[in-house]
Short mmCIF file of N, CA, C and O in Angstrom, two decimals:
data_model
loop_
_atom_site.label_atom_id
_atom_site.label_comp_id
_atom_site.label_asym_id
_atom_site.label_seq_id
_atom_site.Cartn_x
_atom_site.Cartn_y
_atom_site.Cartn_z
N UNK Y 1 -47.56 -1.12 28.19
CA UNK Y 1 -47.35 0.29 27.91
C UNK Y 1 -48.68 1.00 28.09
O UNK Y 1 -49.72 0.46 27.71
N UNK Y 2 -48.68 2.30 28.71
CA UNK Y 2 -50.13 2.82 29.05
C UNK Y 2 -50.35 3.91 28.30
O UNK Y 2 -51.34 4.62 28.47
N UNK Y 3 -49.46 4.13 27.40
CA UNK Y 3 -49.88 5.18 26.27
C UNK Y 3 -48.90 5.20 25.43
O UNK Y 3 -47.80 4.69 25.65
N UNK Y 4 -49.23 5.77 24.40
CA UNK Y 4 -48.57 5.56 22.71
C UNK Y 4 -47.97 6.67 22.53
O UNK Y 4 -47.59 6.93 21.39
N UNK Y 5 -47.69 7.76 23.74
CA UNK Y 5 -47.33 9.04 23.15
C UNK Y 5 -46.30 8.93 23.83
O UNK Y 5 -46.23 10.02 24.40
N UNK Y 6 -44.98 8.02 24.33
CA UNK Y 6 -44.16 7.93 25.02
C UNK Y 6 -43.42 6.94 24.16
O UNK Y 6 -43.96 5.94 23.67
N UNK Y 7 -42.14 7.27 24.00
CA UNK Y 7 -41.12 6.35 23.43
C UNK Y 7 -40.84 5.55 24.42
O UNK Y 7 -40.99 5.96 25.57
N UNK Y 8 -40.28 3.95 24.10
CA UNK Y 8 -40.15 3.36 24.87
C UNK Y 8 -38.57 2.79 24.87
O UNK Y 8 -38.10 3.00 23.75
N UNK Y 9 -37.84 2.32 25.52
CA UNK Y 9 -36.55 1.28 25.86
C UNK Y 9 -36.77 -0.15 26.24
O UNK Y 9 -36.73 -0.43 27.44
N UNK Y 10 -36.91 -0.71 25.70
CA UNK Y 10 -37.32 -2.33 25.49
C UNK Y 10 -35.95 -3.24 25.66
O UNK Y 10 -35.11 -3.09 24.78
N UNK Y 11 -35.73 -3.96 26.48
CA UNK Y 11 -34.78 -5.07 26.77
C UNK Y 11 -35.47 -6.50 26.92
O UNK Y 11 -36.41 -6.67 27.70
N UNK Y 12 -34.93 -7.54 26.11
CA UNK Y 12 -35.51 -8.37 26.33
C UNK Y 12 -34.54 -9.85 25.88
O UNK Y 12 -34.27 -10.15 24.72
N UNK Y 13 -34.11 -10.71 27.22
CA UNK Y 13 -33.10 -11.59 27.40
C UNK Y 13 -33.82 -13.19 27.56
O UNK Y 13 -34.73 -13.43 28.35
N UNK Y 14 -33.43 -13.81 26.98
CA UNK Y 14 -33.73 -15.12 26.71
C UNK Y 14 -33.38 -15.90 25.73
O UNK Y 14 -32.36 -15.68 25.08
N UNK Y 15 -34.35 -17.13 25.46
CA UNK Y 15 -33.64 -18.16 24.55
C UNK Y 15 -34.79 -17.86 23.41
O UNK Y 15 -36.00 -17.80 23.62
N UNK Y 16 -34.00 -17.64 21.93
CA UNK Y 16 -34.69 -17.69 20.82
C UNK Y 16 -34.60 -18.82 19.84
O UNK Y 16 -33.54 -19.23 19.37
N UNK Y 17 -35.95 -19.34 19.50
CA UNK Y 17 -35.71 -20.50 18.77
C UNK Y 17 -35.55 -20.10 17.55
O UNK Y 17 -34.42 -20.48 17.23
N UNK Y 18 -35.96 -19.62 16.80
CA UNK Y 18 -35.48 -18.65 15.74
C UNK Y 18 -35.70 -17.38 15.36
O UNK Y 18 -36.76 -16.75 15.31
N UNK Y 19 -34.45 -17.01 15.06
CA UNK Y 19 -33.77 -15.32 14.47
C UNK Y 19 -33.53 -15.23 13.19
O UNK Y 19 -33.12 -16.19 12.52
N UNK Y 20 -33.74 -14.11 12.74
CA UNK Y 20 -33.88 -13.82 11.24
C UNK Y 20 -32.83 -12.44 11.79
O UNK Y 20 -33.25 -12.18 12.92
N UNK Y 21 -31.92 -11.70 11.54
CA UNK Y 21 -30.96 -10.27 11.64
C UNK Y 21 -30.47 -10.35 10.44
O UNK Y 21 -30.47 -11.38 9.77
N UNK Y 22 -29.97 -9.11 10.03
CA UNK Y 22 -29.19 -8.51 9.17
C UNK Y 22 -28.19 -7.94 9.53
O UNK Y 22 -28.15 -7.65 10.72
N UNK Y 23 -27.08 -7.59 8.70
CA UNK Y 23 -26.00 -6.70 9.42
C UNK Y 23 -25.44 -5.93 7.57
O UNK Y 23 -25.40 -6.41 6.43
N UNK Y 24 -25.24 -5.10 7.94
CA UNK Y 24 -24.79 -4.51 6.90
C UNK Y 24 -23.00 -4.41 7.04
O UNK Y 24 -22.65 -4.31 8.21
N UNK Y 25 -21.89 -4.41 6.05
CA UNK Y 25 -20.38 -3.93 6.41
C UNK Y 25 -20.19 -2.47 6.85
O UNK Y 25 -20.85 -1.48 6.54
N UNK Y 26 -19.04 -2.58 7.71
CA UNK Y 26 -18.65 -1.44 8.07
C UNK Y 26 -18.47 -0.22 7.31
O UNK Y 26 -17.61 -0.39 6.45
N UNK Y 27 -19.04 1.13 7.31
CA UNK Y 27 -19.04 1.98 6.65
C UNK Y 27 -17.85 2.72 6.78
O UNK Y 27 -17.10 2.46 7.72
N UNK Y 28 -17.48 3.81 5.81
CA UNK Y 28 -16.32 4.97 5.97
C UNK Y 28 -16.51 5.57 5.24
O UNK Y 28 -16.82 5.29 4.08
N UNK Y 29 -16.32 7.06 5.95
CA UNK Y 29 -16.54 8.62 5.21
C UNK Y 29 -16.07 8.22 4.04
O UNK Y 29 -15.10 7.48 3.87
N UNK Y 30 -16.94 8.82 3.04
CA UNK Y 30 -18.27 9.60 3.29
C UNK Y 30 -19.04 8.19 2.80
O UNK Y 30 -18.94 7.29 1.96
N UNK Y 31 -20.31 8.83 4.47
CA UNK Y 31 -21.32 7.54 4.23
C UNK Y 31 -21.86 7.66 3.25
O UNK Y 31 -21.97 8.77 2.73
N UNK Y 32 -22.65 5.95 2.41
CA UNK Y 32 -23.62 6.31 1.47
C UNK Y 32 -25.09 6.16 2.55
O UNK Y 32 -25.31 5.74 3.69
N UNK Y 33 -25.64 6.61 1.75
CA UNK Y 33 -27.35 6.28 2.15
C UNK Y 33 -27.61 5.14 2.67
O UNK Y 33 -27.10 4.17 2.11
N UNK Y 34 -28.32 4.92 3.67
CA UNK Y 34 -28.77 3.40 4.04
C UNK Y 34 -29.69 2.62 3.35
O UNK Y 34 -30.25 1.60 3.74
N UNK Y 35 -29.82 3.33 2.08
CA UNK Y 35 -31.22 2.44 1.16
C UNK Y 35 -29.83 1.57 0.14
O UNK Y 35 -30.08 0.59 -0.57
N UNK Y 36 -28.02 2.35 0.31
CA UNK Y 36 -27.73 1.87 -0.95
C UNK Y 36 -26.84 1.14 -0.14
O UNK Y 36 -26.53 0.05 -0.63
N UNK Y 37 -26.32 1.41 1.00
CA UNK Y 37 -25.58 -0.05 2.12
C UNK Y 37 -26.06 -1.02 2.00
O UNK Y 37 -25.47 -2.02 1.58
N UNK Y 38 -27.40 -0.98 2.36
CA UNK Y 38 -27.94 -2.08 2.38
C UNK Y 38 -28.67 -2.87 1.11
O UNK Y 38 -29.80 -3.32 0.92
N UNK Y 39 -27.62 -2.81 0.45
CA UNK Y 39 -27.92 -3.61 -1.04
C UNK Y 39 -26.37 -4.91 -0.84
O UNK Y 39 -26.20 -6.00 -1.37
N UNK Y 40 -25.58 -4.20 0.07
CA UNK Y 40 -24.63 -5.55 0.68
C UNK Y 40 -24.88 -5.80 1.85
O UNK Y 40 -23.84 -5.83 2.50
N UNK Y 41 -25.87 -6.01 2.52
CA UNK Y 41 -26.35 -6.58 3.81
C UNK Y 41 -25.88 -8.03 3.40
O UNK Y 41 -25.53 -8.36 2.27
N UNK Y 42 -25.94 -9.00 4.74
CA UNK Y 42 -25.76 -9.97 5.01
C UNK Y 42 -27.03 -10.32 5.48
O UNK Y 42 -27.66 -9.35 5.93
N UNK Y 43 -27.72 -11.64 5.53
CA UNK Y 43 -29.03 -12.06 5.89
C UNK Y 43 -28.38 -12.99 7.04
O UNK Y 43 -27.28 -13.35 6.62
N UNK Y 44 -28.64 -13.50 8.32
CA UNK Y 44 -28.32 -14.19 9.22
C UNK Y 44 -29.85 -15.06 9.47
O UNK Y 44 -30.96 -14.54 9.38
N UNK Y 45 -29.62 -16.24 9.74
CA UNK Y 45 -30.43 -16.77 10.61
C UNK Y 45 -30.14 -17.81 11.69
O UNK Y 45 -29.64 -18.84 11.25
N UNK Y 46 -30.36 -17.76 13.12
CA UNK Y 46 -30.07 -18.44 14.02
C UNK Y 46 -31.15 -19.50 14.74
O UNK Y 46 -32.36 -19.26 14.66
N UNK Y 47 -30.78 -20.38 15.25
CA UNK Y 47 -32.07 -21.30 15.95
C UNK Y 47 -31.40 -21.75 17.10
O UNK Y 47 -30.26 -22.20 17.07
N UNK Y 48 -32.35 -21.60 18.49
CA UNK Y 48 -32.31 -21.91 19.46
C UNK Y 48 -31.07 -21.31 20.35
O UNK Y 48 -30.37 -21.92 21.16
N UNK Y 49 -30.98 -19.88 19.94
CA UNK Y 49 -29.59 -19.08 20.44
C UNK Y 49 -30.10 -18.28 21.87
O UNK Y 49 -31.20 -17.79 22.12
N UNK Y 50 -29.05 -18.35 22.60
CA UNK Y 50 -29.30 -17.37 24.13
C UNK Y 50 -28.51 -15.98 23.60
O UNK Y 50 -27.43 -15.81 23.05
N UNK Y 51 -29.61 -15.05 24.05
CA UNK Y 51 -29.24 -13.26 24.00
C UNK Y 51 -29.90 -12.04 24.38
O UNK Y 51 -30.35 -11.81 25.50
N UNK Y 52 -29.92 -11.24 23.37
CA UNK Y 52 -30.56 -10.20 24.10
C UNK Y 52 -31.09 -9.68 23.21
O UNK Y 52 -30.64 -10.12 22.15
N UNK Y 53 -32.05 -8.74 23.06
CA UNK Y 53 -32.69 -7.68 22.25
C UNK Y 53 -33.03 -6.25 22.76
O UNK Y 53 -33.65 -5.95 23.78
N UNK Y 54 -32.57 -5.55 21.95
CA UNK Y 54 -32.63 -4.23 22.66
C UNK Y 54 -33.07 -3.68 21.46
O UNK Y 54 -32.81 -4.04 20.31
N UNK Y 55 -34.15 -2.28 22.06
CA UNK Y 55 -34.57 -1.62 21.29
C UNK Y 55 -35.60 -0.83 21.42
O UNK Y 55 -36.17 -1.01 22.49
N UNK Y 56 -36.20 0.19 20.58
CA UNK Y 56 -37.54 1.50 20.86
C UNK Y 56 -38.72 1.24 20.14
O UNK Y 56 -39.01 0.84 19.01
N UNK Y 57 -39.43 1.67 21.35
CA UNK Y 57 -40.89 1.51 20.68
C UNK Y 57 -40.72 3.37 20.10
O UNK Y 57 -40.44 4.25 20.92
N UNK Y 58 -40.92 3.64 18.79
CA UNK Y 58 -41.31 5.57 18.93
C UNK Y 58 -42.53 5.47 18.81
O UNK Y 58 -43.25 4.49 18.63
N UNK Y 59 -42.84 7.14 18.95
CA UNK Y 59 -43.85 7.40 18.75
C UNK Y 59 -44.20 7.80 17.27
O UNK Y 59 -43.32 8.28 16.56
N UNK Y 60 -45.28 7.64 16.88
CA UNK Y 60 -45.48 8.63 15.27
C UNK Y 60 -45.17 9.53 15.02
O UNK Y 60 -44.74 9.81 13.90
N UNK Y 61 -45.29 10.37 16.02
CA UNK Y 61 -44.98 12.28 15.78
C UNK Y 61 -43.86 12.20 15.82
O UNK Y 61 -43.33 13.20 15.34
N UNK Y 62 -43.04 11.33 16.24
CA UNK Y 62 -41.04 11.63 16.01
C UNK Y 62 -40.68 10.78 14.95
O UNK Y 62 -39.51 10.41 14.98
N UNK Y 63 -41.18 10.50 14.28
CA UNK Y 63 -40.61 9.58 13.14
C UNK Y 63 -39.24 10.31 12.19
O UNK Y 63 -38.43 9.67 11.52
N UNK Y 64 -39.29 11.87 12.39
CA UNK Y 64 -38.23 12.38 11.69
C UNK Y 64 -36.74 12.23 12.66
O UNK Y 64 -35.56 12.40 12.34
N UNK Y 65 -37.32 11.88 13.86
CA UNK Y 65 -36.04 11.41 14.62
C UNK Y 65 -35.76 10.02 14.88
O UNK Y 65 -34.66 9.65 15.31
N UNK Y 66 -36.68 9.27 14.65
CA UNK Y 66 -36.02 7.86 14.86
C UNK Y 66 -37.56 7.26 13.62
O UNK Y 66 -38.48 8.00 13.24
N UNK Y 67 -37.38 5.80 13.25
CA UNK Y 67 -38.16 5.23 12.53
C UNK Y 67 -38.93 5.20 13.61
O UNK Y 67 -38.51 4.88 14.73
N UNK Y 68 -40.52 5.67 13.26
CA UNK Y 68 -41.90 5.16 14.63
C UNK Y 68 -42.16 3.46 14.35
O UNK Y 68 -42.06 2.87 13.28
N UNK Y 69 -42.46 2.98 15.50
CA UNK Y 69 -42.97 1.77 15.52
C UNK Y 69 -41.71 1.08 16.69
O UNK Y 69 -41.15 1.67 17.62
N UNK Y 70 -41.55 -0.31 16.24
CA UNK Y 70 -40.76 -1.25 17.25
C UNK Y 70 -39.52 -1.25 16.78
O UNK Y 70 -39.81 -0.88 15.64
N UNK Y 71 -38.43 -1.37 16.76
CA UNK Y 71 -36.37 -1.20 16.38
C UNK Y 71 -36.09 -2.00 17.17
O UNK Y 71 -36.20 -1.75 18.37
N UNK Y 72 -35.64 -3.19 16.72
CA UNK Y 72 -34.49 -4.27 17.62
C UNK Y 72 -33.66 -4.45 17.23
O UNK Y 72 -33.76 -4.79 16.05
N UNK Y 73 -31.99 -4.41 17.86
CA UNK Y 73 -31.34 -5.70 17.38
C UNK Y 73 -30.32 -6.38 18.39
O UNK Y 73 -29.99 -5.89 19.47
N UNK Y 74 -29.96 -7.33 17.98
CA UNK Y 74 -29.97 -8.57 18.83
C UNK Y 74 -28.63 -9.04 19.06
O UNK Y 74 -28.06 -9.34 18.01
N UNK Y 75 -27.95 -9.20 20.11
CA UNK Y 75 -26.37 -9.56 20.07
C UNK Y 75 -26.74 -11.12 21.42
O UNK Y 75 -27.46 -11.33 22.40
N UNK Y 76 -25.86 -11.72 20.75
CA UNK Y 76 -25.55 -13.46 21.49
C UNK Y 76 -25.52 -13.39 22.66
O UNK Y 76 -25.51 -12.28 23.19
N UNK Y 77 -25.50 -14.51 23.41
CA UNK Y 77 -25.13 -13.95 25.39
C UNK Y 77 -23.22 -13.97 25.12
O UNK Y 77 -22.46 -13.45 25.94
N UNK Y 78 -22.71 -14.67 23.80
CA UNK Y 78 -21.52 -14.07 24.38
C UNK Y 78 -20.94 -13.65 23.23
O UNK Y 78 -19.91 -14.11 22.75
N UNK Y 79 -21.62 -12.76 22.80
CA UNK Y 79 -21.26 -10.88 22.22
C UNK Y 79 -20.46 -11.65 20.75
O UNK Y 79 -19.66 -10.90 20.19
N UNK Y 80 -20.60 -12.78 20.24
CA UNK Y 80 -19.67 -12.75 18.89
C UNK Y 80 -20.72 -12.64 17.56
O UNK Y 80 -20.28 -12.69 16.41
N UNK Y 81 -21.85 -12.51 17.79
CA UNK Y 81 -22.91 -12.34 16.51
C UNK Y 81 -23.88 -11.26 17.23
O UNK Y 81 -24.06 -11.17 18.45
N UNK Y 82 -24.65 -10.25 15.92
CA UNK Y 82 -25.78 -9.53 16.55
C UNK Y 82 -26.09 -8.88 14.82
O UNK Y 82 -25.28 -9.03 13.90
N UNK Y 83 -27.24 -8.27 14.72
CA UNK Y 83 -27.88 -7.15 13.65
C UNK Y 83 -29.22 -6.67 13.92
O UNK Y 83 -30.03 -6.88 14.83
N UNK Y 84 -29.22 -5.95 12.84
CA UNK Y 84 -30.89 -5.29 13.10
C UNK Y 84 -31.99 -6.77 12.75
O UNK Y 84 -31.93 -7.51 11.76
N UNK Y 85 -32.83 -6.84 13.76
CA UNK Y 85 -34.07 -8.25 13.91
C UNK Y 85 -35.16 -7.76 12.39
O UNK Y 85 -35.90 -6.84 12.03
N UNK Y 86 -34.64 -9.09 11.88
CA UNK Y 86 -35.52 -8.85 10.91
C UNK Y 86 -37.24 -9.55 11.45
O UNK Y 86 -38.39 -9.13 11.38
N UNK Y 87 -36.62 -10.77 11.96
CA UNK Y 87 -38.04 -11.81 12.72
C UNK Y 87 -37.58 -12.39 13.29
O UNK Y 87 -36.45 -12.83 13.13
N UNK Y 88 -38.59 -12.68 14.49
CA UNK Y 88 -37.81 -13.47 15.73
C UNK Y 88 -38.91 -14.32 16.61
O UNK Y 88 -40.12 -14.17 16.42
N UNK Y 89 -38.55 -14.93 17.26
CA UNK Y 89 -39.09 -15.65 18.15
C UNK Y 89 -38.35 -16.19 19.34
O UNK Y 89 -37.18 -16.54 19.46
N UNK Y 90 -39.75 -16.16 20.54
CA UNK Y 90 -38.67 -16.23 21.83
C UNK Y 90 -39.58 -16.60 22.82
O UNK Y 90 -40.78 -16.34 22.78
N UNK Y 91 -38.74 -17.49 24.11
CA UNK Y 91 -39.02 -18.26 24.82
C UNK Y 91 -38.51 -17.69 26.28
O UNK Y 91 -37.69 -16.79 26.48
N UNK Y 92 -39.05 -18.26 27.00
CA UNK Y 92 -38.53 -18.22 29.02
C UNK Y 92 -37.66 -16.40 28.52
O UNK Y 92 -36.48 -16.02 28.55
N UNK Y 93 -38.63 -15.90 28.22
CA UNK Y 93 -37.92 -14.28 28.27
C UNK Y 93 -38.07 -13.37 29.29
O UNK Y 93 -39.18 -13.02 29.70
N UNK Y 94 -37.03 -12.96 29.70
CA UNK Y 94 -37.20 -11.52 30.75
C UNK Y 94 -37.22 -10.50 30.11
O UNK Y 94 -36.23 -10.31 29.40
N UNK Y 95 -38.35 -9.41 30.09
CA UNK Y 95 -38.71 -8.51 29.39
C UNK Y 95 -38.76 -7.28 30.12
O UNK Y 95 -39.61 -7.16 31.00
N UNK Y 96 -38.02 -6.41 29.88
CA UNK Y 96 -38.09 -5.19 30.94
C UNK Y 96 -38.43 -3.55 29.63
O UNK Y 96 -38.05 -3.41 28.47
N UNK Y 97 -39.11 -2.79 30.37
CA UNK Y 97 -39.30 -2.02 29.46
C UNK Y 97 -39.15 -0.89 30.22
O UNK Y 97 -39.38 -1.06 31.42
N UNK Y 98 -38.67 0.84 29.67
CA UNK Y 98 -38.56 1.91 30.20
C UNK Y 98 -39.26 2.71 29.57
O UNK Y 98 -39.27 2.69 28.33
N UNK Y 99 -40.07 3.69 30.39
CA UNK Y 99 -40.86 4.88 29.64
C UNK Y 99 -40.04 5.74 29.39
O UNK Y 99 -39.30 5.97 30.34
N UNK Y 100 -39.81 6.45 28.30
CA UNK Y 100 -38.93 7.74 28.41
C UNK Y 100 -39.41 9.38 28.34
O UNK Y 100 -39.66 9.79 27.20
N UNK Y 101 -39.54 10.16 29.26
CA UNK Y 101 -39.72 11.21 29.17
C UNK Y 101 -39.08 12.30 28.70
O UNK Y 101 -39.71 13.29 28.32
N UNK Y 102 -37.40 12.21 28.65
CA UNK Y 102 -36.26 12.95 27.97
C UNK Y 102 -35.75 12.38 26.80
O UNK Y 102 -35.66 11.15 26.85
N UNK Y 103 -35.48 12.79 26.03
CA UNK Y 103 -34.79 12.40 24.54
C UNK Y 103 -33.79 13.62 24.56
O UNK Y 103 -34.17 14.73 24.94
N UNK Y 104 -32.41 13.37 24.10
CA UNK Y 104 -31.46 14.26 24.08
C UNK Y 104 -30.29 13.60 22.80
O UNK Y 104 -29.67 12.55 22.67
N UNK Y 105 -30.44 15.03 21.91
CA UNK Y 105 -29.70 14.63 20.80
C UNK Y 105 -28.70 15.16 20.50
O UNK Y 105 -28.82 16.33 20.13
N UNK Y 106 -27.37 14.60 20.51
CA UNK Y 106 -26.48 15.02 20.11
C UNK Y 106 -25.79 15.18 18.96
O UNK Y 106 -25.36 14.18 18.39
N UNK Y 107 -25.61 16.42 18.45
CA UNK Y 107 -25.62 16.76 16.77
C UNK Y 107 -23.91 16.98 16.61
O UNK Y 107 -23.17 17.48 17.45
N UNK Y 108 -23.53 16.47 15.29
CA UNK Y 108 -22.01 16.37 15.25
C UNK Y 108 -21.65 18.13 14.93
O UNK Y 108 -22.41 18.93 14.38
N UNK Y 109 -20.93 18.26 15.21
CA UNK Y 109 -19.85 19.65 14.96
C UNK Y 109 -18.75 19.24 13.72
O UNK Y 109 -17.57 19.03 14.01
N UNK Y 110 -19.23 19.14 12.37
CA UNK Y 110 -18.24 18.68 11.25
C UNK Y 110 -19.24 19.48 10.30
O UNK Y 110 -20.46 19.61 10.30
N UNK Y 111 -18.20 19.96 9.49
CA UNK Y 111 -18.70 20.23 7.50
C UNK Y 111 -19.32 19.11 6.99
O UNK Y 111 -20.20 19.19 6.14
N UNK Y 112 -18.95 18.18 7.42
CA UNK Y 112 -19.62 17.31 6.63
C UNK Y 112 -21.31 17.24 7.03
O UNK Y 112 -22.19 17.28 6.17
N UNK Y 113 -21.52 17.14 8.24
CA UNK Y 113 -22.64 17.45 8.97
C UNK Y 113 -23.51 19.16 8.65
O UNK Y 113 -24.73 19.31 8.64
N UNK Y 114 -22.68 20.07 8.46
CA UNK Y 114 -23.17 20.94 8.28
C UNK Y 114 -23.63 21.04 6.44
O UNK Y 114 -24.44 21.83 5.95
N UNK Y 115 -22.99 20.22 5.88
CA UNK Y 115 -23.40 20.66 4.12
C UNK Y 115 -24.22 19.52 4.02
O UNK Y 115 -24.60 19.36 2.86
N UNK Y 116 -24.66 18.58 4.89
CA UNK Y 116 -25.75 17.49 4.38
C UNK Y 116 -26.34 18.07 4.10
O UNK Y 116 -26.36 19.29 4.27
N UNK Y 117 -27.30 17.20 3.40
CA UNK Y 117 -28.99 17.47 2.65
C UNK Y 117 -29.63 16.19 3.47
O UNK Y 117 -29.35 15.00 3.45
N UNK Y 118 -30.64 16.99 4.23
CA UNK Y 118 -31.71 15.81 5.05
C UNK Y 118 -32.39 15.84 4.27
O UNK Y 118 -33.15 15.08 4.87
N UNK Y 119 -33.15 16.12 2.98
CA UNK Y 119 -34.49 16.09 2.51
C UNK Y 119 -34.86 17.67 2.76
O UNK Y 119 -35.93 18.12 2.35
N UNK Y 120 -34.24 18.19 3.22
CA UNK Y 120 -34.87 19.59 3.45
C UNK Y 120 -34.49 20.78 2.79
O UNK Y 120 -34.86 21.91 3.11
N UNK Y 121 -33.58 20.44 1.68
CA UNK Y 121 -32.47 21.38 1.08
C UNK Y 121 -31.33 21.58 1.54
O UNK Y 121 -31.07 21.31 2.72
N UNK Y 122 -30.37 22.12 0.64
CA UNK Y 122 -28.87 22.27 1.42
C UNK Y 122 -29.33 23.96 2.15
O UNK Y 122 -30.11 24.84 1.78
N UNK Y 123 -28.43 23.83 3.32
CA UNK Y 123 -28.38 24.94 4.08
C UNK Y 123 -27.92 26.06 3.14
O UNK Y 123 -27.26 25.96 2.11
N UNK Y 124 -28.57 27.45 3.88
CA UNK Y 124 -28.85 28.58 3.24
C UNK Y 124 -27.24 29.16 2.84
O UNK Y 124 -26.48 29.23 3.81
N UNK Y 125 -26.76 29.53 1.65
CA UNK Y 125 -25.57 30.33 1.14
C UNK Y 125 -24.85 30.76 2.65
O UNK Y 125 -23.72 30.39 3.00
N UNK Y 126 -25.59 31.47 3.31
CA UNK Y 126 -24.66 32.45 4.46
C UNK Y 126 -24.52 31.33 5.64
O UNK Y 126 -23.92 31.90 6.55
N UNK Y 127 -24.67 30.70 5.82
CA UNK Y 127 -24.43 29.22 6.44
C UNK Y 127 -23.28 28.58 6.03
O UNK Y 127 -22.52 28.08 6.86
N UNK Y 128 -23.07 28.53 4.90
CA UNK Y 128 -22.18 27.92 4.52
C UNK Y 128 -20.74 27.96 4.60
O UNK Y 128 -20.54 28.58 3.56
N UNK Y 129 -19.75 27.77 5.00
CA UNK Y 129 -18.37 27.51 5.14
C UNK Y 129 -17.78 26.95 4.57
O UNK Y 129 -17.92 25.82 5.01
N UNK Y 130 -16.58 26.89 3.15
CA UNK Y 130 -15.85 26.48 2.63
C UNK Y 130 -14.27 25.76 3.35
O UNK Y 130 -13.40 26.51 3.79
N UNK Y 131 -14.15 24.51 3.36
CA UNK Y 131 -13.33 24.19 4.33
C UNK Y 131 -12.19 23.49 3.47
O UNK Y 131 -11.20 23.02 4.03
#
């Protein structure tokens, strides 16, 4: 990577001698928080599995859009296990990486989306819509 101010797309296919992932259960409206999902995570660990890892390098200055630093997670070569990489290790890997210059976010069109609280306060009275 030739600079730190570029998010990255990281793919990376091979044999891992050992995997550490998590997976949390399937969620349904209305989500809770991901600090309180993941108090029923599942811990996985695998040895000597063929797959893939996918995932972003961010940058610091976007951290309010994605966590900054490295994000993986990891699905089998034949797709019946995967979660977010807690620790890993890996062998004879093909490693391909993409610079990204565009980021494009698509924001939901729901009440529910519109009356969240990000940390920033609930949206202003005249904003608001009773549904």
């Amino acid at each position: 990577m030739t600079t730190r101010n570029y998010p990255y797309a990281i793919r990376i296919q091979g044999n891992f001698p050992d995997l550490k992932f998590r997976s949390i259960p399937k969620q349904t409206p209305p989500y809770r928080p991901l600090a309180e999902a993941l108090k029923e995570q599942s811990i996985f660990e695998l040895r000597n599995v063929n797959g893939t890892l996918v995932g972003f390098r961010t940058p610091k200055y976007m951290q309010r859009v994605n966590a900054s630093g490295y994000h993986f997670h990891f699905i089998t070569a034949n797709r019946q296990t995967g979660g977010h990489i807690l620790d890993r290790q890996f062998q004879n890997a093909k490693v391909e990486v993409d610079t990204l210059s565009n980021v494009e976010i698509d924001l939901p069109r729901t009440a529910e989306f519109d009356h969240a609280d990000f940390g920033e306060g609930k949206p202003a009275e005249v904003n608001r819509v009773e549904r």
